[in-house]
Coordinates of N, CA and C in Angstrom, one line a residue:
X1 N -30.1 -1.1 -64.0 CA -30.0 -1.3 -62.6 C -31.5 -1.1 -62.1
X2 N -32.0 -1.8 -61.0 CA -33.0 -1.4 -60.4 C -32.8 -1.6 -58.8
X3 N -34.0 -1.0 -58.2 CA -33.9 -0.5 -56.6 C -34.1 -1.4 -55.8
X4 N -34.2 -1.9 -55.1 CA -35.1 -2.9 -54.4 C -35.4 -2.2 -52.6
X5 N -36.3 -1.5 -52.6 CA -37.0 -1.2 -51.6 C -37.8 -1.9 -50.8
X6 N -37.3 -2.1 -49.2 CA -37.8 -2.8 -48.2 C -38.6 -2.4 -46.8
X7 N -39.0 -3.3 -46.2 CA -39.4 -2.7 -44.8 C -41.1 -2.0 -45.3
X8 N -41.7 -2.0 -46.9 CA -42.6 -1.3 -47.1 C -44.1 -1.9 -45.8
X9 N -44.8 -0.8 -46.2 CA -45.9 -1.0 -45.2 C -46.9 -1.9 -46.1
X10 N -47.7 -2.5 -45.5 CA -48.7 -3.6 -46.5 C -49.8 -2.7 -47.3
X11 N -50.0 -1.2 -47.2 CA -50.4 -0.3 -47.5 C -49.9 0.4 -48.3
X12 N -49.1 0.1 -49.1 CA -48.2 1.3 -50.0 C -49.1 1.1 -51.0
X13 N -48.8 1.7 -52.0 CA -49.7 1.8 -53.1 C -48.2 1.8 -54.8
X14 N -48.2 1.4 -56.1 CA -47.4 1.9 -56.7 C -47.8 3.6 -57.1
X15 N -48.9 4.2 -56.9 CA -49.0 5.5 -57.2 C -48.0 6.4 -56.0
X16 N -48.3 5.5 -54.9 CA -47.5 6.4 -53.6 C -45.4 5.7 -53.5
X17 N -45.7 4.7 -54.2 CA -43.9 5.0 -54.4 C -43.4 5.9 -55.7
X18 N -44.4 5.5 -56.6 CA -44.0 6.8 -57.8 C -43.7 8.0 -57.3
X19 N -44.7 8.9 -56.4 CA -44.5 9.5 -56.4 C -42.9 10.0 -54.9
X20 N -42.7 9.5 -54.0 CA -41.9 9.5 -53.4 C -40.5 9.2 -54.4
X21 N -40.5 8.5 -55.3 CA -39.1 8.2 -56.7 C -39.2 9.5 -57.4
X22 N -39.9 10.1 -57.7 CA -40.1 11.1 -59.0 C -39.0 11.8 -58.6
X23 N -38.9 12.4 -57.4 CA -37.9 13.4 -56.7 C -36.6 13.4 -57.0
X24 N -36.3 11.7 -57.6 CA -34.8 12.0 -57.9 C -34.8 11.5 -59.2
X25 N -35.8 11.8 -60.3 CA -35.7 11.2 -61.4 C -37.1 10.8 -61.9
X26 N -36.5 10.0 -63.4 CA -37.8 9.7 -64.0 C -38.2 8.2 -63.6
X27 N -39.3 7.9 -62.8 CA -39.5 6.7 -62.9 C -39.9 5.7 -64.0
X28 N -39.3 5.1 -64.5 CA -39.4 3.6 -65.1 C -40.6 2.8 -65.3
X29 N -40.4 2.7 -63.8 CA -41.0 1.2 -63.8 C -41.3 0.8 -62.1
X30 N -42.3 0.1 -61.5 CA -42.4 0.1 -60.2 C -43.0 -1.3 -60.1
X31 N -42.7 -2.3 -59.4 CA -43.1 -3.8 -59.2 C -43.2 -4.1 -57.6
X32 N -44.7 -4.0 -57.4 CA -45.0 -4.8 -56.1 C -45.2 -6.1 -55.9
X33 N -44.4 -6.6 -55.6 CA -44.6 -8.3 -55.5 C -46.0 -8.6 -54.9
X34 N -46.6 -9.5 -55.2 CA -47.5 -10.2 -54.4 C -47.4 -11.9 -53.6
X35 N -47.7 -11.7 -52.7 CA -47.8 -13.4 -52.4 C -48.6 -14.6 -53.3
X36 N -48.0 -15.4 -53.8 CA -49.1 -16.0 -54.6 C -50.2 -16.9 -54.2
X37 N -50.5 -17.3 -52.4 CA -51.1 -18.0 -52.0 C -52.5 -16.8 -51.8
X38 N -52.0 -15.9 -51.2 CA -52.9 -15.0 -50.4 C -53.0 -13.8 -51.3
X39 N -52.4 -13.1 -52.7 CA -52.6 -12.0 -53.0 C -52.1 -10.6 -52.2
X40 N -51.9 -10.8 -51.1 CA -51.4 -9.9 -50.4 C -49.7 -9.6 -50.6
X41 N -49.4 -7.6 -50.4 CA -48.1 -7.8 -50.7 C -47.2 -7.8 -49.8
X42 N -46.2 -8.2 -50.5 CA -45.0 -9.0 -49.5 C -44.0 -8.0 -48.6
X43 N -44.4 -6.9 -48.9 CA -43.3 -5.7 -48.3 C -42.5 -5.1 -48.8
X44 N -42.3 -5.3 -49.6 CA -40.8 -5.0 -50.5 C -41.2 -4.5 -52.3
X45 N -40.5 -3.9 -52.6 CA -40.8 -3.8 -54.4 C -39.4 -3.2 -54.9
X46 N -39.3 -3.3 -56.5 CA -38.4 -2.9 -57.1 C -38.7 -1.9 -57.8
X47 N -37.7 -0.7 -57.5 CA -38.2 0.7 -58.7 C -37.2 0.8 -59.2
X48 N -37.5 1.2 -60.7 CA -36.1 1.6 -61.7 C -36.4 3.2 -62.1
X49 N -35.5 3.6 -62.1 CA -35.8 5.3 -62.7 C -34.3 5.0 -63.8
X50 N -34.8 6.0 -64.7 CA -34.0 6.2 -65.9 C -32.6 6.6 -65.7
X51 N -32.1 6.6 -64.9 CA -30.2 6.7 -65.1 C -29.7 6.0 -63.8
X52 N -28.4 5.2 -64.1 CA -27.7 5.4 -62.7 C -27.9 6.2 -61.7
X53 N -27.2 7.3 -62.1 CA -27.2 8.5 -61.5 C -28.7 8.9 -60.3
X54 N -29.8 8.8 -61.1 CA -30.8 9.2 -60.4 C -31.4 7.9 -59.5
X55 N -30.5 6.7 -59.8 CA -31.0 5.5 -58.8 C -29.8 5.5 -57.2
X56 N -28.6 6.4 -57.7 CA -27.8 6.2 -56.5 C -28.3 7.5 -55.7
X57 N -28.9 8.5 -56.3 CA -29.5 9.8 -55.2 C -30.5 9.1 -54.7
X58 N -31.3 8.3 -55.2 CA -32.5 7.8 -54.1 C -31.8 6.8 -53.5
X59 N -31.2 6.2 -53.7 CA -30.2 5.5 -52.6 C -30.3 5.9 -51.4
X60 N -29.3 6.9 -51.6 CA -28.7 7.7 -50.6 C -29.6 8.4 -50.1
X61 N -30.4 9.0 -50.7 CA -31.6 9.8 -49.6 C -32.7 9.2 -49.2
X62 N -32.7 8.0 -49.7 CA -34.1 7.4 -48.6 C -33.5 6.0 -47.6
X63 N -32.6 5.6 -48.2 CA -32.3 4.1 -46.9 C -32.1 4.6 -45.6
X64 N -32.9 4.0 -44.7 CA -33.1 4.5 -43.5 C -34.1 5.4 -43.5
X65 N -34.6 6.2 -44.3 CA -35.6 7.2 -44.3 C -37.6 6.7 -43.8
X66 N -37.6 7.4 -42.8 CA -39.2 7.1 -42.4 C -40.2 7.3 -43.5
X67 N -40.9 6.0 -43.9 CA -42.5 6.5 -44.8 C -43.3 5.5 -44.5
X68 N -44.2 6.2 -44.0 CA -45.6 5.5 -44.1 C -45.4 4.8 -42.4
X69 N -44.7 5.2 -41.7 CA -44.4 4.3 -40.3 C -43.4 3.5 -40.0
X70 N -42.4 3.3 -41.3 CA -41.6 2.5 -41.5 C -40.4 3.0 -41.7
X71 N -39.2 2.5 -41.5 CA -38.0 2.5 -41.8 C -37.4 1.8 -43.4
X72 N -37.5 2.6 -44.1 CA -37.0 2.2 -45.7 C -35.9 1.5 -45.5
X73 N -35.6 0.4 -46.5 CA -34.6 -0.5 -47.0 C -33.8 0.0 -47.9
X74 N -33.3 0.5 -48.6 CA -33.3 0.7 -50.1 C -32.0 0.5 -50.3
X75 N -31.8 -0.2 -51.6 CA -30.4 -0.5 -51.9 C -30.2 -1.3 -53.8
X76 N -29.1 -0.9 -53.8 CA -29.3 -2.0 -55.4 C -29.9 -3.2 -55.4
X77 N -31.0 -3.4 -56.2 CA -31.9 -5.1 -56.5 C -30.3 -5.8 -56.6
X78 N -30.0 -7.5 -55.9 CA -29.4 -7.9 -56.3 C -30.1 -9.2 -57.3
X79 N -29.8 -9.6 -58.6 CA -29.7 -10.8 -59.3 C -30.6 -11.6 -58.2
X80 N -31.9 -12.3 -59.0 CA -32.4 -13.2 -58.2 C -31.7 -14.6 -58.3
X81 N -31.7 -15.3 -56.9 CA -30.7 -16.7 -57.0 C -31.2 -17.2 -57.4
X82 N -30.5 -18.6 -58.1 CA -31.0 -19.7 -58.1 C -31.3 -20.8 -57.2
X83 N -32.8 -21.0 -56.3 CA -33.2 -21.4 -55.5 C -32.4 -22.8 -55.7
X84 N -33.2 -23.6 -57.4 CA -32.5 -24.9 -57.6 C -34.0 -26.0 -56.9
X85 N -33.3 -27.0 -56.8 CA -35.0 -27.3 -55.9 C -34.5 -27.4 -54.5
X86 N -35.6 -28.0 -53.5 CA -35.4 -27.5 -52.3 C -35.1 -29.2 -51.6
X87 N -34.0 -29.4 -52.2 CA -32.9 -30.7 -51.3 C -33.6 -31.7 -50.9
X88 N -33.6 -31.4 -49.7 CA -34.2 -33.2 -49.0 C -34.1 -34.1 -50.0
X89 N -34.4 -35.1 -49.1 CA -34.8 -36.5 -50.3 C -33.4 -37.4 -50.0
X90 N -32.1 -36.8 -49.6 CA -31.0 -37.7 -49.6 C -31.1 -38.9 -48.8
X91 N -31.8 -39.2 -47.7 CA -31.9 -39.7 -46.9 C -30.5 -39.8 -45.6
X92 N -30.2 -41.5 -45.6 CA -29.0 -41.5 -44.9 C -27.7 -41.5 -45.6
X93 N -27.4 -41.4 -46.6 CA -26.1 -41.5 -47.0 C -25.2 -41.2 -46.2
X94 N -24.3 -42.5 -46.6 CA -22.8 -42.4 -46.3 C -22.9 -42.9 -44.7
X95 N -23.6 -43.1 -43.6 CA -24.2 -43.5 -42.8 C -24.0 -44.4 -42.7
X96 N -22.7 -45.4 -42.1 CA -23.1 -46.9 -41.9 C -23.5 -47.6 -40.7
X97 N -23.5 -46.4 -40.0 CA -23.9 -47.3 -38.5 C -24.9 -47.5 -37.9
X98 N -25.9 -46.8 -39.3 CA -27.8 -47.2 -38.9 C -27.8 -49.0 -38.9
X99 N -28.5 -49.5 -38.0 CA -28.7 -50.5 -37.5 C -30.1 -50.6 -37.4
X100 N -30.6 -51.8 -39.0 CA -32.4 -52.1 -39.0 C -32.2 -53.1 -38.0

């Protein structure tokens, strides 16, 4: 399982979510996304600590919890979707009453 933490400040650091995770466990593993145009991060990251158990105490003790100026997100990472590609392109179908 991993965490998916939101609402972060564009200033977090992974040393400074390590250490706010340690509290309920052993951390894992910590992923700050970056934007891939600009390098800058996108707000949000995933943390994994080593048991269920120590991922539903930080659950529960930080969602909603103030850091860094912000209001925390925190909740189970869900499964990334599949985007798929991004549609358009059908035109008019099925349309008969366009008139060239």
């Amino acid at each position: 399982m991993s965490i998916y933490v939101g609402n972060l400040s564009y200033e977090v650091t992974e040393d400074g979510l390590n250490q706010v995770f340690q509290e309920y466990g052993t951390v894992k593993r910590v992923q700050l996304p970056t934007d891939r145009e600009t390098g800058r991060l996108r707000g949000f990251a995933f943390v994994e600590l080593g048991t269920d158990a120590e991922e539903t105490a930080a659950i529960e003790a930080l969602d909603g919890a103030e850091w860094m100026g912000r209001d925390l997100k925190v909740n189970k990472a869900r499964p990334r979707e599949d985007r798929g590609s991004s549609g358009g392109g059908r035109g008019n179908q099925g349309n008969s009453s366009r008139r060239y």
